[in-house]
């Protein structure tokens, strides 16, 4: 992974090279804290050890014997987004779907669309009590039974050492993968949580983990020696100067789900104590025609993160005699996309709007491993510099408790706030 922070300097927010030189002393201290946390496998920091601690053979054993046409991953948030990123970018030959919402019309449509007799279901929840996940799983299980499909022959569980799903797996002798200890869901893409779907979809797990290990080896006590830390430190420094939004814009359709994964990682980890950046999702070159106007000419409160592979397959553009378009003939879509990328980058810089370029060699297993690990390490560093509790999510837990209380799942004071909603209705 390569990170170019040149266009983050000298813009409207006033970040200069000297500011990064000063910040680098704090980066060295933060790196020492991160390394101590990794050495002790402390909660959260253990995620940065996954290239070494994840056992791909266990994942392969759980997937052994299945040759499905469809994979339904039933999970939400970190229990689905990492897997969706990997299979969306790299999966081939298997139709991978993710039941990560409880919109009844949408869920029913997906369940009705797939051939359940040739579907593998992976239900993912550390606690085994996630309301959305368990509800969707019960819907899928009922649909399989109605279709005459033995769900116990086509279900794999990924969960903690205790809980409803672990008990169900034991009762029905289901393949069960352990969610790793000390790894929050949004940091679990490089574990059993994200890699089972990838294995079923034909992704080379060893190569993914090797790419992540390469990036782990590049962590160092200076932001000028580590791409991940360069990104984490720069985004932190810009946020302190008013970059309240971080718009992540991959220039590859295959990385669209990556932006979604990044949004959870960044928002849930760093949105604490009145601090953090709001992640915005965009896609190049599509959103040059819908969002770039705001990023270039709107409020100077944003960082744009441009992500792309350096190499990819290409498609030639046929010659044409259409007036004004002859310059395109003999070129290629890849060359056009590259020009769009560089034009966007230059456009933002010319307007004084900060942007950062992140590149991987190509969208393959090693590249995705580097990218996922690099962004996780960047997020951890940002959290250290901002002195926030990176690995907790109290606001999310508040909402969960409120919903459980409304549904009769226990006595939760958070549910009382729902009845106290202020109303000003216009009909």
CSV table of C-alpha atoms in Angstrom, one decimal, residues 68-289:
chain,number,residue,atom,x,y,z
A,68,UNK,CA,-22.8,-23.9,-3.3
A,69,UNK,CA,-24.2,-21.6,-6.0
A,70,UNK,CA,-25.2,-19.1,-3.3
A,71,UNK,CA,-23.9,-17.9,0.0
A,72,UNK,CA,-26.1,-16.1,2.5
A,73,UNK,CA,-24.1,-14.4,5.2
A,74,UNK,CA,-26.5,-13.4,8.0
A,75,UNK,CA,-24.9,-10.7,10.1
A,76,UNK,CA,-24.8,-7.0,10.6
A,77,UNK,CA,-22.1,-4.3,10.7
A,78,UNK,CA,-18.7,-5.8,11.3
A,79,UNK,CA,-20.2,-9.3,11.0
A,80,UNK,CA,-20.9,-8.7,7.3
A,81,UNK,CA,-19.0,-5.7,5.9
A,82,UNK,CA,-15.5,-7.2,5.9
A,83,UNK,CA,-16.7,-10.3,4.1
A,84,UNK,CA,-18.7,-8.2,1.7
A,85,UNK,CA,-15.6,-6.2,0.9
A,86,UNK,CA,-13.5,-9.3,0.1
A,87,UNK,CA,-16.1,-11.2,-1.9
A,88,UNK,CA,-17.3,-8.0,-3.7
A,89,UNK,CA,-13.7,-7.4,-4.9
A,90,UNK,CA,-12.4,-10.9,-5.3
A,91,UNK,CA,-15.2,-13.5,-5.2
A,92,UNK,CA,-16.0,-15.4,-8.4
A,93,UNK,CA,-18.4,-18.2,-9.2
A,94,UNK,CA,-20.5,-17.9,-6.1
A,95,UNK,CA,-23.4,-15.5,-5.6
A,96,UNK,CA,-22.7,-13.9,-2.2
A,97,UNK,CA,-25.6,-12.1,-0.5
A,98,UNK,CA,-25.5,-10.3,2.9
A,99,UNK,CA,-28.6,-10.2,5.1
A,100,UNK,CA,-27.4,-7.2,7.1
A,101,UNK,CA,-30.7,-5.3,7.4
A,102,UNK,CA,-34.2,-6.2,8.5
A,103,UNK,CA,-36.2,-4.5,5.9
A,104,UNK,CA,-38.9,-7.2,5.5
A,105,UNK,CA,-39.5,-6.6,1.8
A,106,UNK,CA,-35.8,-6.7,1.0
A,107,UNK,CA,-35.2,-9.8,3.1
A,108,UNK,CA,-38.1,-11.7,1.6
A,109,UNK,CA,-36.9,-10.8,-1.9
A,110,UNK,CA,-33.5,-12.2,-1.3
A,111,UNK,CA,-34.7,-15.4,0.3
A,112,UNK,CA,-37.1,-15.9,-2.6
A,113,UNK,CA,-34.5,-15.2,-5.2
A,114,UNK,CA,-31.9,-17.8,-4.3
A,115,UNK,CA,-32.1,-21.6,-4.7
A,116,UNK,CA,-32.0,-22.6,-1.0
A,117,UNK,CA,-31.1,-26.2,-1.9
A,118,UNK,CA,-27.8,-24.9,-3.3
A,119,UNK,CA,-27.2,-22.2,-0.7
A,120,UNK,CA,-24.8,-22.2,2.3
A,121,UNK,CA,-25.8,-20.0,5.2
A,122,UNK,CA,-23.2,-18.4,7.5
A,123,UNK,CA,-24.8,-16.9,10.5
A,124,UNK,CA,-22.4,-14.5,12.3
A,125,UNK,CA,-22.8,-13.0,15.8
A,126,UNK,CA,-20.2,-13.0,18.6
A,127,UNK,CA,-22.9,-12.8,21.3
A,128,UNK,CA,-25.4,-15.0,19.6
A,129,UNK,CA,-28.1,-12.5,20.7
A,130,UNK,CA,-27.9,-9.8,18.0
A,131,UNK,CA,-31.6,-9.2,17.3
A,132,UNK,CA,-31.3,-8.4,13.6
A,133,UNK,CA,-29.0,-11.3,12.9
A,134,UNK,CA,-31.0,-13.9,14.8
A,135,UNK,CA,-34.3,-12.7,13.4
A,136,UNK,CA,-33.1,-12.9,9.8
A,137,UNK,CA,-31.6,-16.4,10.5
A,138,UNK,CA,-35.0,-17.6,11.8
A,139,UNK,CA,-36.6,-16.3,8.6
A,140,UNK,CA,-34.0,-18.1,6.4
A,141,UNK,CA,-34.3,-21.3,8.5
A,142,UNK,CA,-38.1,-21.3,8.2
A,143,UNK,CA,-37.8,-20.8,4.4
A,144,UNK,CA,-35.4,-23.7,4.1
A,145,UNK,CA,-37.7,-26.0,6.0
A,146,UNK,CA,-40.7,-24.9,3.8
A,147,UNK,CA,-38.6,-25.7,0.7
A,148,UNK,CA,-37.8,-29.1,2.0
A,149,UNK,CA,-34.1,-28.2,2.6
A,150,UNK,CA,-32.3,-29.5,5.7
A,151,UNK,CA,-30.9,-26.3,7.1
A,152,UNK,CA,-28.6,-28.2,9.4
A,153,UNK,CA,-26.8,-29.6,6.4
A,154,UNK,CA,-26.2,-26.1,4.9
A,155,UNK,CA,-25.5,-23.8,7.9
A,156,UNK,CA,-22.2,-22.7,9.4
A,157,UNK,CA,-22.0,-20.7,12.6
A,158,UNK,CA,-19.4,-18.0,13.4
A,159,UNK,CA,-19.8,-17.0,17.1
A,160,UNK,CA,-18.3,-16.7,20.5
A,161,UNK,CA,-17.5,-19.5,22.9
A,162,UNK,CA,-20.9,-19.2,24.6
A,163,UNK,CA,-24.4,-18.1,23.7
A,164,UNK,CA,-27.5,-19.1,21.6
A,165,UNK,CA,-25.6,-19.8,18.4
A,166,UNK,CA,-22.9,-21.8,20.1
A,167,UNK,CA,-25.6,-23.9,21.8
A,168,UNK,CA,-27.5,-24.4,18.6
A,169,UNK,CA,-24.3,-25.5,16.8
A,170,UNK,CA,-23.6,-28.1,19.4
A,171,UNK,CA,-27.2,-29.3,19.4
A,172,UNK,CA,-27.3,-29.8,15.7
A,173,UNK,CA,-23.6,-30.7,15.1
A,174,UNK,CA,-23.1,-27.6,12.9
A,175,UNK,CA,-19.6,-26.5,11.7
A,176,UNK,CA,-18.7,-23.6,14.1
A,177,UNK,CA,-15.9,-21.0,13.8
A,178,UNK,CA,-14.8,-19.0,16.8
A,179,UNK,CA,-14.9,-15.3,16.7
A,180,UNK,CA,-11.4,-14.3,17.9
A,181,UNK,CA,-11.1,-12.9,21.4
A,182,UNK,CA,-10.2,-9.2,21.8
A,183,UNK,CA,-11.2,-8.3,18.2
A,184,UNK,CA,-14.1,-5.9,17.9
A,185,UNK,CA,-16.4,-6.7,15.0
A,186,UNK,CA,-15.4,-3.8,12.8
A,187,UNK,CA,-11.8,-4.9,13.1
A,188,UNK,CA,-12.6,-8.6,12.2
A,189,UNK,CA,-12.4,-8.6,8.4
A,190,UNK,CA,-9.1,-10.6,8.6
A,191,UNK,CA,-10.5,-13.2,10.9
A,192,UNK,CA,-13.0,-16.1,10.7
A,193,UNK,CA,-15.7,-13.4,10.6
A,194,UNK,CA,-14.6,-12.0,7.2
A,195,UNK,CA,-12.7,-14.9,5.7
A,196,UNK,CA,-15.3,-17.7,5.7
A,197,UNK,CA,-17.3,-16.1,2.9
A,198,UNK,CA,-14.1,-15.3,1.1
A,199,UNK,CA,-13.0,-19.0,1.2
A,200,UNK,CA,-16.4,-20.2,-0.1
A,201,UNK,CA,-16.1,-17.6,-2.9
A,202,UNK,CA,-12.7,-19.0,-3.9
A,203,UNK,CA,-10.5,-16.3,-2.5
A,204,UNK,CA,-6.9,-17.2,-1.6
A,205,UNK,CA,-6.9,-16.7,2.2
A,206,UNK,CA,-3.1,-17.2,2.5
A,207,UNK,CA,-2.5,-14.4,0.1
A,208,UNK,CA,-4.9,-12.0,1.9
A,209,UNK,CA,-3.2,-12.7,5.2
A,210,UNK,CA,0.3,-12.4,3.5
A,211,UNK,CA,-0.7,-8.9,2.2
A,212,UNK,CA,-1.9,-7.9,5.7
A,213,UNK,CA,1.4,-9.2,7.2
A,214,UNK,CA,3.4,-7.2,4.8
A,215,UNK,CA,1.6,-4.0,5.9
A,216,UNK,CA,2.0,-5.0,9.6
A,217,UNK,CA,5.8,-5.2,9.0
A,218,UNK,CA,5.7,-1.6,7.8
A,219,UNK,CA,4.4,-0.2,11.0
A,220,UNK,CA,7.1,2.0,12.5
A,221,UNK,CA,7.7,4.7,15.0
A,222,UNK,CA,7.4,7.5,12.3
A,223,UNK,CA,4.6,8.5,10.0
A,224,UNK,CA,7.2,9.0,7.3
A,225,UNK,CA,8.1,5.3,7.4
A,226,UNK,CA,4.7,3.7,7.6
A,227,UNK,CA,1.9,4.3,5.0
A,228,UNK,CA,-0.8,3.3,7.5
A,229,UNK,CA,0.5,5.8,10.1
A,230,UNK,CA,1.0,8.5,7.5
A,231,UNK,CA,-2.7,8.2,6.7
A,232,UNK,CA,-3.8,8.0,10.4
A,233,UNK,CA,-1.7,10.9,11.5
A,234,UNK,CA,-2.6,13.1,8.6
A,235,UNK,CA,-6.4,12.5,8.9
A,236,UNK,CA,-6.1,13.2,12.6
A,237,UNK,CA,-4.2,16.4,12.0
A,238,UNK,CA,-6.7,17.6,9.4
A,239,UNK,CA,-9.6,16.8,11.7
A,240,UNK,CA,-8.1,18.9,14.4
A,241,UNK,CA,-8.1,21.8,11.9
A,242,UNK,CA,-11.7,21.3,10.9
A,243,UNK,CA,-11.9,18.4,8.4
A,244,UNK,CA,-15.1,17.1,9.9
A,245,UNK,CA,-15.8,14.8,6.9
A,246,UNK,CA,-13.6,12.2,5.3
A,247,UNK,CA,-15.0,11.4,1.8
A,248,UNK,CA,-13.6,8.0,0.7
A,249,UNK,CA,-13.7,7.7,-3.1
A,250,UNK,CA,-12.4,4.4,-4.6
A,251,UNK,CA,-11.7,4.5,-8.4
A,252,UNK,CA,-12.7,0.9,-8.9
A,253,UNK,CA,-16.2,-0.6,-8.9
A,254,UNK,CA,-14.8,-3.6,-7.1
A,255,UNK,CA,-13.9,-1.5,-4.1
A,256,UNK,CA,-17.3,0.1,-3.6
A,257,UNK,CA,-18.0,-2.2,-0.5
A,258,UNK,CA,-14.6,-1.2,0.9
A,259,UNK,CA,-15.9,2.4,1.3
A,260,UNK,CA,-18.9,1.0,3.2
A,261,UNK,CA,-16.6,-1.1,5.4
A,262,UNK,CA,-14.3,2.0,6.0
A,263,UNK,CA,-17.3,4.1,7.0
A,264,UNK,CA,-18.2,1.7,9.9
A,265,UNK,CA,-14.5,1.4,11.0
A,266,UNK,CA,-14.0,5.2,11.1
A,267,UNK,CA,-17.3,6.2,12.5
A,268,UNK,CA,-17.8,3.7,15.2
A,269,UNK,CA,-14.1,3.8,16.3
A,270,UNK,CA,-13.5,7.5,16.3
A,271,UNK,CA,-16.8,9.1,16.9
A,272,UNK,CA,-16.3,9.7,20.7
A,273,UNK,CA,-16.4,12.6,23.1
A,274,UNK,CA,-17.4,15.1,20.5
A,275,UNK,CA,-14.6,14.2,18.2
A,276,UNK,CA,-14.0,12.1,15.1
A,277,UNK,CA,-14.7,12.5,11.3
A,278,UNK,CA,-17.9,11.7,9.5
A,279,UNK,CA,-17.1,9.2,6.7
A,280,UNK,CA,-18.8,9.9,3.4
A,281,UNK,CA,-18.9,7.2,0.7
A,282,UNK,CA,-18.3,8.1,-3.0
A,283,UNK,CA,-17.3,6.2,-6.1
A,284,UNK,CA,-15.0,7.4,-8.9
A,285,UNK,CA,-15.6,8.4,-11.6
A,286,UNK,CA,-19.4,8.2,-11.0
A,287,UNK,CA,-19.5,10.7,-8.1
A,288,UNK,CA,-17.4,13.3,-9.9
A,289,UNK,CA,-20.8,14.0,-11.5
